[in-house]
mmCIF file of C-alpha atoms in Angstrom:
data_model
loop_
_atom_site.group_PDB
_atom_site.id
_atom_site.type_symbol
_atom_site.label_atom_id
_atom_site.label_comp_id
_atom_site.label_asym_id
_atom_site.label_seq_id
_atom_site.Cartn_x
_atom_site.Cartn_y
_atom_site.Cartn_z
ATOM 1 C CA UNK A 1 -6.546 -8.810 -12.160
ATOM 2 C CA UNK A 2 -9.352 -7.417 -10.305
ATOM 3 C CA UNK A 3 -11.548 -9.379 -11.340
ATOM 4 C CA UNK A 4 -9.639 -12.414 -10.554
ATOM 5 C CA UNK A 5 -9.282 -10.666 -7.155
ATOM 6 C CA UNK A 6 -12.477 -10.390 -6.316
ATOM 7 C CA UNK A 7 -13.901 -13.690 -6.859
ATOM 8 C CA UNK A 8 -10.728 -14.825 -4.669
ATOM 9 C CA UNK A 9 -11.830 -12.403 -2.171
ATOM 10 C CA UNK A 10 -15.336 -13.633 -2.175
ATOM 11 C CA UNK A 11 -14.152 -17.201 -1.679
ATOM 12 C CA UNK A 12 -11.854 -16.235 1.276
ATOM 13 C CA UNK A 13 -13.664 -14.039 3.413
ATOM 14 C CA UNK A 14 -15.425 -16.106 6.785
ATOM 15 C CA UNK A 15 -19.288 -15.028 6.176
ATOM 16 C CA UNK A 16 -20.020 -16.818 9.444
ATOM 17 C CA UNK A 17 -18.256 -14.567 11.738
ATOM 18 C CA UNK A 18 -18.804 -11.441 9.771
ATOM 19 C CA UNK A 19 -22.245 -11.675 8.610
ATOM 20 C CA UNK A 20 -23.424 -11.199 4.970
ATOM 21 C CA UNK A 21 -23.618 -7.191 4.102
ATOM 22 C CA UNK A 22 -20.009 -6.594 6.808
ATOM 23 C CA UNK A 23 -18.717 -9.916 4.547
ATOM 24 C CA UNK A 24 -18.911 -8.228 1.267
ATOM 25 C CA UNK A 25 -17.719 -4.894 2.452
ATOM 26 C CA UNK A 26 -14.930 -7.100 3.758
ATOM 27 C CA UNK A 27 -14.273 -8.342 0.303
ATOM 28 C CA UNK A 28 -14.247 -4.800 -1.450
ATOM 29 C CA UNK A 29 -11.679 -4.137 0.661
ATOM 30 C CA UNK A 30 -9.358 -6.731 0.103
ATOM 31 C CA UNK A 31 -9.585 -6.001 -3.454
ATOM 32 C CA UNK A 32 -8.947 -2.591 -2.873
ATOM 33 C CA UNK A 33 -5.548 -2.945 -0.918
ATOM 34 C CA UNK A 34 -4.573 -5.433 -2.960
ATOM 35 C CA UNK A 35 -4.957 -3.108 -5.649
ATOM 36 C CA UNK A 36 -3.282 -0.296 -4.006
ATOM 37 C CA UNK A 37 0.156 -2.447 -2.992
ATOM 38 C CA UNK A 38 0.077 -3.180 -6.617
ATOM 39 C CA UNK A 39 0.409 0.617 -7.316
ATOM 40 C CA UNK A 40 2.728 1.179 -4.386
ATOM 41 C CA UNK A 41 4.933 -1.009 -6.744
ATOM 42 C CA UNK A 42 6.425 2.086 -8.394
ATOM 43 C CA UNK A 43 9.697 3.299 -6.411
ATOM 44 C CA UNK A 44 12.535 1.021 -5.252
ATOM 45 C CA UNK A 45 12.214 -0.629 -2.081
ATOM 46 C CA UNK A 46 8.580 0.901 -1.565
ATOM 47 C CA UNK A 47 6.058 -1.815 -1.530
ATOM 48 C CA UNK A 48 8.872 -3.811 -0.123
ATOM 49 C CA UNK A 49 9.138 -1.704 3.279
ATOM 50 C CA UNK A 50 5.431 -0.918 3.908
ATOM 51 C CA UNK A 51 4.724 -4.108 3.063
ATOM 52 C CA UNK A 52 7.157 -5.603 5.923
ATOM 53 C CA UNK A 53 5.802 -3.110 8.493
ATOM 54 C CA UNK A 54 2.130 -4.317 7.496
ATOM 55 C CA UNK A 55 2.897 -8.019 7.685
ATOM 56 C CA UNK A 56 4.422 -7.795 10.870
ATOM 57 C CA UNK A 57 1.685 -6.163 12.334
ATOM 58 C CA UNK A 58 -1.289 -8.217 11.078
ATOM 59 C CA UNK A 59 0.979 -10.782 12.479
ATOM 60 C CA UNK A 60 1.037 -9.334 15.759
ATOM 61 C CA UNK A 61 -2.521 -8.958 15.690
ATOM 62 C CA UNK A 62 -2.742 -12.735 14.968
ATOM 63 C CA UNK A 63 -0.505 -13.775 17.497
ATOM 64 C CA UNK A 64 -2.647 -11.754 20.101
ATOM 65 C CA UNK A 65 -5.537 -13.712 19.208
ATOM 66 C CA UNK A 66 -3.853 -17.040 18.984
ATOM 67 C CA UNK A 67 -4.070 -17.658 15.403
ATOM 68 C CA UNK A 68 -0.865 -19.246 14.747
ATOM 69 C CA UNK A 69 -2.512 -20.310 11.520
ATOM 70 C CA UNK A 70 -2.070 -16.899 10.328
ATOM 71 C CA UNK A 71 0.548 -15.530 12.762
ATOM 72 C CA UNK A 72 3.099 -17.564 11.595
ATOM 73 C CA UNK A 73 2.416 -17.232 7.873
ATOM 74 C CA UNK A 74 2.551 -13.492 7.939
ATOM 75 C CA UNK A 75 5.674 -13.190 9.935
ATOM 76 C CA UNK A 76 7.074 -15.506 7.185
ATOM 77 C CA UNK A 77 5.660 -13.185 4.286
ATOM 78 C CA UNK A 78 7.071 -9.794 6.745
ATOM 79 C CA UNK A 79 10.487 -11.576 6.840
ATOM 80 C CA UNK A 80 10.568 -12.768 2.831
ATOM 81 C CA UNK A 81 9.888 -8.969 2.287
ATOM 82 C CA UNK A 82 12.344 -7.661 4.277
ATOM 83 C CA UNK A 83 14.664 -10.161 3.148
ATOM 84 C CA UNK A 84 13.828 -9.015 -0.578
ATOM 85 C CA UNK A 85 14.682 -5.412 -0.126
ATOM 86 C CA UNK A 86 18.276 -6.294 -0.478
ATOM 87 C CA UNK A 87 17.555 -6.597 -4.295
ATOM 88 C CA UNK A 88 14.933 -3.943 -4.120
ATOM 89 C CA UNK A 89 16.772 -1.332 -2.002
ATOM 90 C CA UNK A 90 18.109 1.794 -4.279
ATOM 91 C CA UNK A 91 19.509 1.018 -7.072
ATOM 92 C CA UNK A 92 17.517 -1.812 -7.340
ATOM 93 C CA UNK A 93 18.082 -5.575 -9.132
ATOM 94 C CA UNK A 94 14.830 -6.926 -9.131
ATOM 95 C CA UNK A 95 11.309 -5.723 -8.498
ATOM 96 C CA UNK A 96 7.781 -7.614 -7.061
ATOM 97 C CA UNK A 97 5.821 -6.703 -10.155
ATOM 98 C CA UNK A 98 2.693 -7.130 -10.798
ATOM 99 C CA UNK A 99 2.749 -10.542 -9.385
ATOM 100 C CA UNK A 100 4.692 -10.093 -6.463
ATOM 101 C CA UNK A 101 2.753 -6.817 -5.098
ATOM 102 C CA UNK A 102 -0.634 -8.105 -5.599
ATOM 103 C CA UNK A 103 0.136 -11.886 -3.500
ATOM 104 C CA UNK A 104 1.609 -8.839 -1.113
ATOM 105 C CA UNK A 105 -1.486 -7.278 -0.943
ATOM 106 C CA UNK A 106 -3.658 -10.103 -0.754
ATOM 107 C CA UNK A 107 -2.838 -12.188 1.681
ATOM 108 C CA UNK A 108 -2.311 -8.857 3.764
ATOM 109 C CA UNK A 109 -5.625 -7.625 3.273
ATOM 110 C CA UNK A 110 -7.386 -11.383 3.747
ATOM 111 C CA UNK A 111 -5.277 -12.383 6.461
ATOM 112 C CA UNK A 112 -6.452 -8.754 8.822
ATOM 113 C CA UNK A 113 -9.928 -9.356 8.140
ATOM 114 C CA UNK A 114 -9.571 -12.977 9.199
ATOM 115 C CA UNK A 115 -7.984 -11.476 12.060
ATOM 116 C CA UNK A 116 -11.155 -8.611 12.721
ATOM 117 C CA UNK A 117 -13.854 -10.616 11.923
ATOM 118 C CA UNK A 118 -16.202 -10.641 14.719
ATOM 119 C CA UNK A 119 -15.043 -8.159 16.478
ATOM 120 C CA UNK A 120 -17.565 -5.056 15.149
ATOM 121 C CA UNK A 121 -17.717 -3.623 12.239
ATOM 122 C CA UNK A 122 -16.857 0.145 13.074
ATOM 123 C CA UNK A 123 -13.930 -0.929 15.158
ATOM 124 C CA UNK A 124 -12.732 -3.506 12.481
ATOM 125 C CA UNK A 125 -12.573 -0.949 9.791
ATOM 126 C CA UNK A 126 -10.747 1.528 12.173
ATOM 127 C CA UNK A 127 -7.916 -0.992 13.255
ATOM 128 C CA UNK A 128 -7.869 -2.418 9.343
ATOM 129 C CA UNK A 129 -7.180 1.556 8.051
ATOM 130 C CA UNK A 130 -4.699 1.857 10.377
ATOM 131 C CA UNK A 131 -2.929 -1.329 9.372
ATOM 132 C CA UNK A 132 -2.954 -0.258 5.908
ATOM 133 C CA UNK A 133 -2.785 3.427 5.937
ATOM 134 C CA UNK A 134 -0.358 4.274 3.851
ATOM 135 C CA UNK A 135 -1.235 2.068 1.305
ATOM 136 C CA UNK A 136 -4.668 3.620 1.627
ATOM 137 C CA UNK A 137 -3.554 6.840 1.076
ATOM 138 C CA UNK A 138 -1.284 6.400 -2.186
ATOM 139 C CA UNK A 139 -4.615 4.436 -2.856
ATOM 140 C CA UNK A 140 -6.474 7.319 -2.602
ATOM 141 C CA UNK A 141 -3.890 10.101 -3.632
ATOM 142 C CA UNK A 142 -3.967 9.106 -7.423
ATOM 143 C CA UNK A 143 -8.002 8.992 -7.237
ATOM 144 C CA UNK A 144 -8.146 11.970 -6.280
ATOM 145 C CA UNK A 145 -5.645 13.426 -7.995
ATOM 146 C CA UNK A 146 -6.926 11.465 -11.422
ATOM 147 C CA UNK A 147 -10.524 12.960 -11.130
ATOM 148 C CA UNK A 148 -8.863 16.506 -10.587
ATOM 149 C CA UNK A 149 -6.754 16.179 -13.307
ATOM 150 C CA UNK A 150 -9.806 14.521 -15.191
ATOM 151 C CA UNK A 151 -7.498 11.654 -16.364
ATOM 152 C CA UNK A 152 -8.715 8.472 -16.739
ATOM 153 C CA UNK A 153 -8.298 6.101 -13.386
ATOM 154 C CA UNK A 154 -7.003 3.281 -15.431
ATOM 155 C CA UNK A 155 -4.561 4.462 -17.540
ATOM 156 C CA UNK A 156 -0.846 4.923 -15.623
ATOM 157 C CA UNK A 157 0.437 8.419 -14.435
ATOM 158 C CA UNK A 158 3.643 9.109 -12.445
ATOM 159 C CA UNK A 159 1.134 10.532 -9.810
ATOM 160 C CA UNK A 160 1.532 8.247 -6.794
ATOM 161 C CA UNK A 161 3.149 8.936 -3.203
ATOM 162 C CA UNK A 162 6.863 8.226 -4.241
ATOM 163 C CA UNK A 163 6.700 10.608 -7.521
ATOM 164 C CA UNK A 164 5.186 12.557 -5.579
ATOM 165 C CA UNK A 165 7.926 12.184 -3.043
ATOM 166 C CA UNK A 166 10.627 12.339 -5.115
ATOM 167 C CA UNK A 167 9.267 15.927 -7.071
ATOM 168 C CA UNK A 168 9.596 17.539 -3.484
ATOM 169 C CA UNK A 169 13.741 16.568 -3.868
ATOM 170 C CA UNK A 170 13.762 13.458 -1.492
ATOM 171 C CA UNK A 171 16.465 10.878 -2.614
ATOM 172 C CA UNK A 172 15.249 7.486 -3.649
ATOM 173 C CA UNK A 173 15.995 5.415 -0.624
ATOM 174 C CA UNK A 174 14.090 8.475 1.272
ATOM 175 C CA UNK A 175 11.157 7.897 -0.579
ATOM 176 C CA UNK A 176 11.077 4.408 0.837
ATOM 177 C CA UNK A 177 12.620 5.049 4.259
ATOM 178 C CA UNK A 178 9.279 7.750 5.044
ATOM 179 C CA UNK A 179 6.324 5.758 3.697
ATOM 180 C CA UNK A 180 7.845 2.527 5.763
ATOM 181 C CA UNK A 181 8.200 4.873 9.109
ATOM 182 C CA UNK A 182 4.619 6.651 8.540
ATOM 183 C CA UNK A 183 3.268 2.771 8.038
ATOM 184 C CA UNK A 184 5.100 1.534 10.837
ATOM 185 C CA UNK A 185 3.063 4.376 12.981
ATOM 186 C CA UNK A 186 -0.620 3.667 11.694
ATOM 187 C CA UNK A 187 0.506 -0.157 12.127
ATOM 188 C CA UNK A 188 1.320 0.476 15.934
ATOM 189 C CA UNK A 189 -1.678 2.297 16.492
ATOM 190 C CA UNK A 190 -3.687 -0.444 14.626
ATOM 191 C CA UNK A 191 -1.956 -2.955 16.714
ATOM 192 C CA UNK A 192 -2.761 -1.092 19.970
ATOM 193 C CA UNK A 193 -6.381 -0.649 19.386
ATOM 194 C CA UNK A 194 -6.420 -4.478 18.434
ATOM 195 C CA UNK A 195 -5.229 -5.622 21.829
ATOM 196 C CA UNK A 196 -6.739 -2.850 24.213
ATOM 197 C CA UNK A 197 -3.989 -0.936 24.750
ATOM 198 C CA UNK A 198 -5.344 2.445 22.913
ATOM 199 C CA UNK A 199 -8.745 3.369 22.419
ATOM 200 C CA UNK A 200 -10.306 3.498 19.467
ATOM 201 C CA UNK A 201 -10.627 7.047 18.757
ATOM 202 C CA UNK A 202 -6.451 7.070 18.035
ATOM 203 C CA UNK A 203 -7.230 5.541 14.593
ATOM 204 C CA UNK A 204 -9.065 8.891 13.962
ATOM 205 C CA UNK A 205 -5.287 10.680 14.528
ATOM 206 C CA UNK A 206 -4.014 8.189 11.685
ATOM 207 C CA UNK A 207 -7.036 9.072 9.440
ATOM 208 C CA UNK A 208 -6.259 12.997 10.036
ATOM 209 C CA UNK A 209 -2.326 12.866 9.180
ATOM 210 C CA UNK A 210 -3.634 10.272 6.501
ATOM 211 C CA UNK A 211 -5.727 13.110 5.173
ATOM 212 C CA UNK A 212 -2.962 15.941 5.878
ATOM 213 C CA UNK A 213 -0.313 14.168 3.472
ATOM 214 C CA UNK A 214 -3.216 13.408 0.716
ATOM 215 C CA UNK A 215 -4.519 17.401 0.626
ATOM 216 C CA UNK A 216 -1.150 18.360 0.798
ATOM 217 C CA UNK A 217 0.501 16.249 -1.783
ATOM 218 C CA UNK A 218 -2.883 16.074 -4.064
ATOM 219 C CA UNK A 219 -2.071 19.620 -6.000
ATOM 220 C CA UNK A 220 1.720 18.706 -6.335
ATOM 221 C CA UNK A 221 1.674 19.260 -10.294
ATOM 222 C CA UNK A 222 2.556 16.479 -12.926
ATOM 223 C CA UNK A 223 4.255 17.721 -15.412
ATOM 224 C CA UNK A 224 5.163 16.861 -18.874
ATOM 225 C CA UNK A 225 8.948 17.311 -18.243
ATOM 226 C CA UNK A 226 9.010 15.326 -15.200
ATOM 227 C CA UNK A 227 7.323 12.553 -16.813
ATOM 228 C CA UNK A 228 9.651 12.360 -19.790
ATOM 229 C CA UNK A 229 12.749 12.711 -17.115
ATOM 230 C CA UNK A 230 10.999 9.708 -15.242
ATOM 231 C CA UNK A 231 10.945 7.458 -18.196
ATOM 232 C CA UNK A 232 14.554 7.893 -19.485
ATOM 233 C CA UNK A 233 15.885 7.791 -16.250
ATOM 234 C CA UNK A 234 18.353 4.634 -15.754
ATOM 235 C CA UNK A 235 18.480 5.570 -11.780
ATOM 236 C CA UNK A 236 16.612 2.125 -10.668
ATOM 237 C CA UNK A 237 15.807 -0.958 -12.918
ATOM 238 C CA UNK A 238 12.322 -0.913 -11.954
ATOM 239 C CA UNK A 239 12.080 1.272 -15.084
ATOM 240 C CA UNK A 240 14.060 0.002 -17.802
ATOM 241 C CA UNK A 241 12.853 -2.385 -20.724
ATOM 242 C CA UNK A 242 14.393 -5.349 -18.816
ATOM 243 C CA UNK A 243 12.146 -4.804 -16.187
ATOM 244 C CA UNK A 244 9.153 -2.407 -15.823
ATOM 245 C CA UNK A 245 6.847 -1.633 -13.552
ATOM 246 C CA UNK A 246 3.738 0.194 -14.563
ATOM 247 C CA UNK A 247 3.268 3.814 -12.878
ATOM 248 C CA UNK A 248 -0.350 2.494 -11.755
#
C-alpha cells in the first residue's frame, strides 16, 4: 500500500506551482497522512469523524480560493463520511477498512496540497499540520511509542490515540467525540491562517497541544492484559472475524 501510494502521490502532486525539492516533500506527505488515517481506522466512528472535520475544511480552504474543482469534491467526501458514521457510530455495523481509510486519506492529503501549492513552503506546511493534526499526532504517537517500546513499526499494537483513549476509562463514542472536537480546532485554525484571518504563528499553538497530548499519552503502558481484553472483546464489530481492522 505504500508503495502504491507513493507513486500515486508522485503522479498527483502540481510540480509547476510547487517547485521540484517543496514537490517531493509534498508527496512524502501525502503518503504519510494517508498512512496515518489508515491507522486512525482502529476505534468506531474515529477515522469517520476526523475525517469529516478534515474534509470540510480543506473544502473551505478550496472554496476560498475558488477551486470548485476541489471544493465541491471534498464537501461531497466530508458529507459521505458523516453520512457513514451512522453505521460506524458505537456499536458499529460496518467499518472503512483498509480501503476506505486510505481513499480517506488520500484525496485529503492531495486535495490540501493542491490547495497550498504556491503559497510558501513554511506557511503551507503550517496550515497543512493544522488541517491534519490529529491525524498527525496518532501518526506520530505509535512512532514514538514503537521505538520506546523497541517494537517493530510495522507489525500492529493496540498503541494508537483511541486505545490509548479508551485505557484512561473514556467510553467508546468518547473516544471518537474528542479526537473529532480537537480536529475540528487545528482545522479552524488551519482554515484561518489560509484566508488571513489568523496569523501564522497560531499553527505553532496547535503544534504545542499537538505535542502536549503525544508526551502525555506516549508512556501510557500497553499491557499484555489489555491487549488480550481488546481482542476478545465483542463491544464493536470492527474487531470480530467478520470484520477486522488491523490495530496499525
Amino acid at each position: 500500500p505504500l508503495a502504491g501510494t507513493a507513486v500515486a502521490a508522485a503522479l498527483v502532486v502540481p510540480y509547476g506551482e510547487t517547485g521540484a525539492v517543496a514537490g517531493v516533500l509534498a508527496a512524502g506527505w501525502i503518503v504519510a497522512v494517508t498512512a496515518a488515517f489508515r491507522g486512525m481506522d482502529h476505534a468506531d466512528g474515529l477515522a469517520g469523524a476526523v475525517g469529516t472535520v478534515t474534509a470540510f475544511g480543506v473544502a473551505a480552504c478550496a472554496a476560498a480560493e475558488l477551486m470548485d474543482g476541489i471544493a465541491v469534491p471534498l464537501s461531497v467526501l466530508a458529507a459521505a463520511l458523516a453520512g457513514f458514521l451512522l453505521h460506524n457510530w458505537h456499536p458499529a455495523r460496518a467499518a472503512l477498512g483498509a480501503g476506505g481509510s486510505l481513499f480517506t486519506g488520500f484525496v485529503i492529503a492531495s486535495a490540501a496540497v493542491f490547495v497550498r501549492a504556491g503559497q510558501g513552503t513554511g506557511a503551507g506546511a503550517g496550515v497543512l499540520f493544522a488541517l491534519t493534526a490529529v491525524v498527525c499526532a496518532d501518526a506520530v504517537l505509535v512512532v514514538l511509542a514503537r521505538r520506546l517500546a523497541r517494537w517493530p513499526l510495522t507489525r500492529g499494537r493496540p498503541d494508537h490515540l483511541g486505545h490509548r483513549l479508551r485505557r484512561l476509562g473514556l467510553a467508546p463514542r468518547a473516544v471518537a467525540v474528542l479526537p473529532g472536537v480537537a480536529a475540528l480546532g487545528g482545522v479552524l485554525v488551519g482554515v484561518a491562517v489560509h484566508t488571513g484571518r489568523m496569523s501564522g504563528g497560531a499553527v505553532w499553538w496547535v503544534a504545542a497541544a499537538a505535542a502536549v497530548l503525544v508526551l502525555a499519552l506516549v508512556r501510557l503502558p500497553v499491557t499484555p492484559v489489555f491487549r488480550a481484553r481488546q481482542r476478545s472483546s465483542s463491544v464493536s464489530p470492527q474487531v470480530t472475524e467478520q470484520l477486522r481492522v488491523r490495530n496499525g
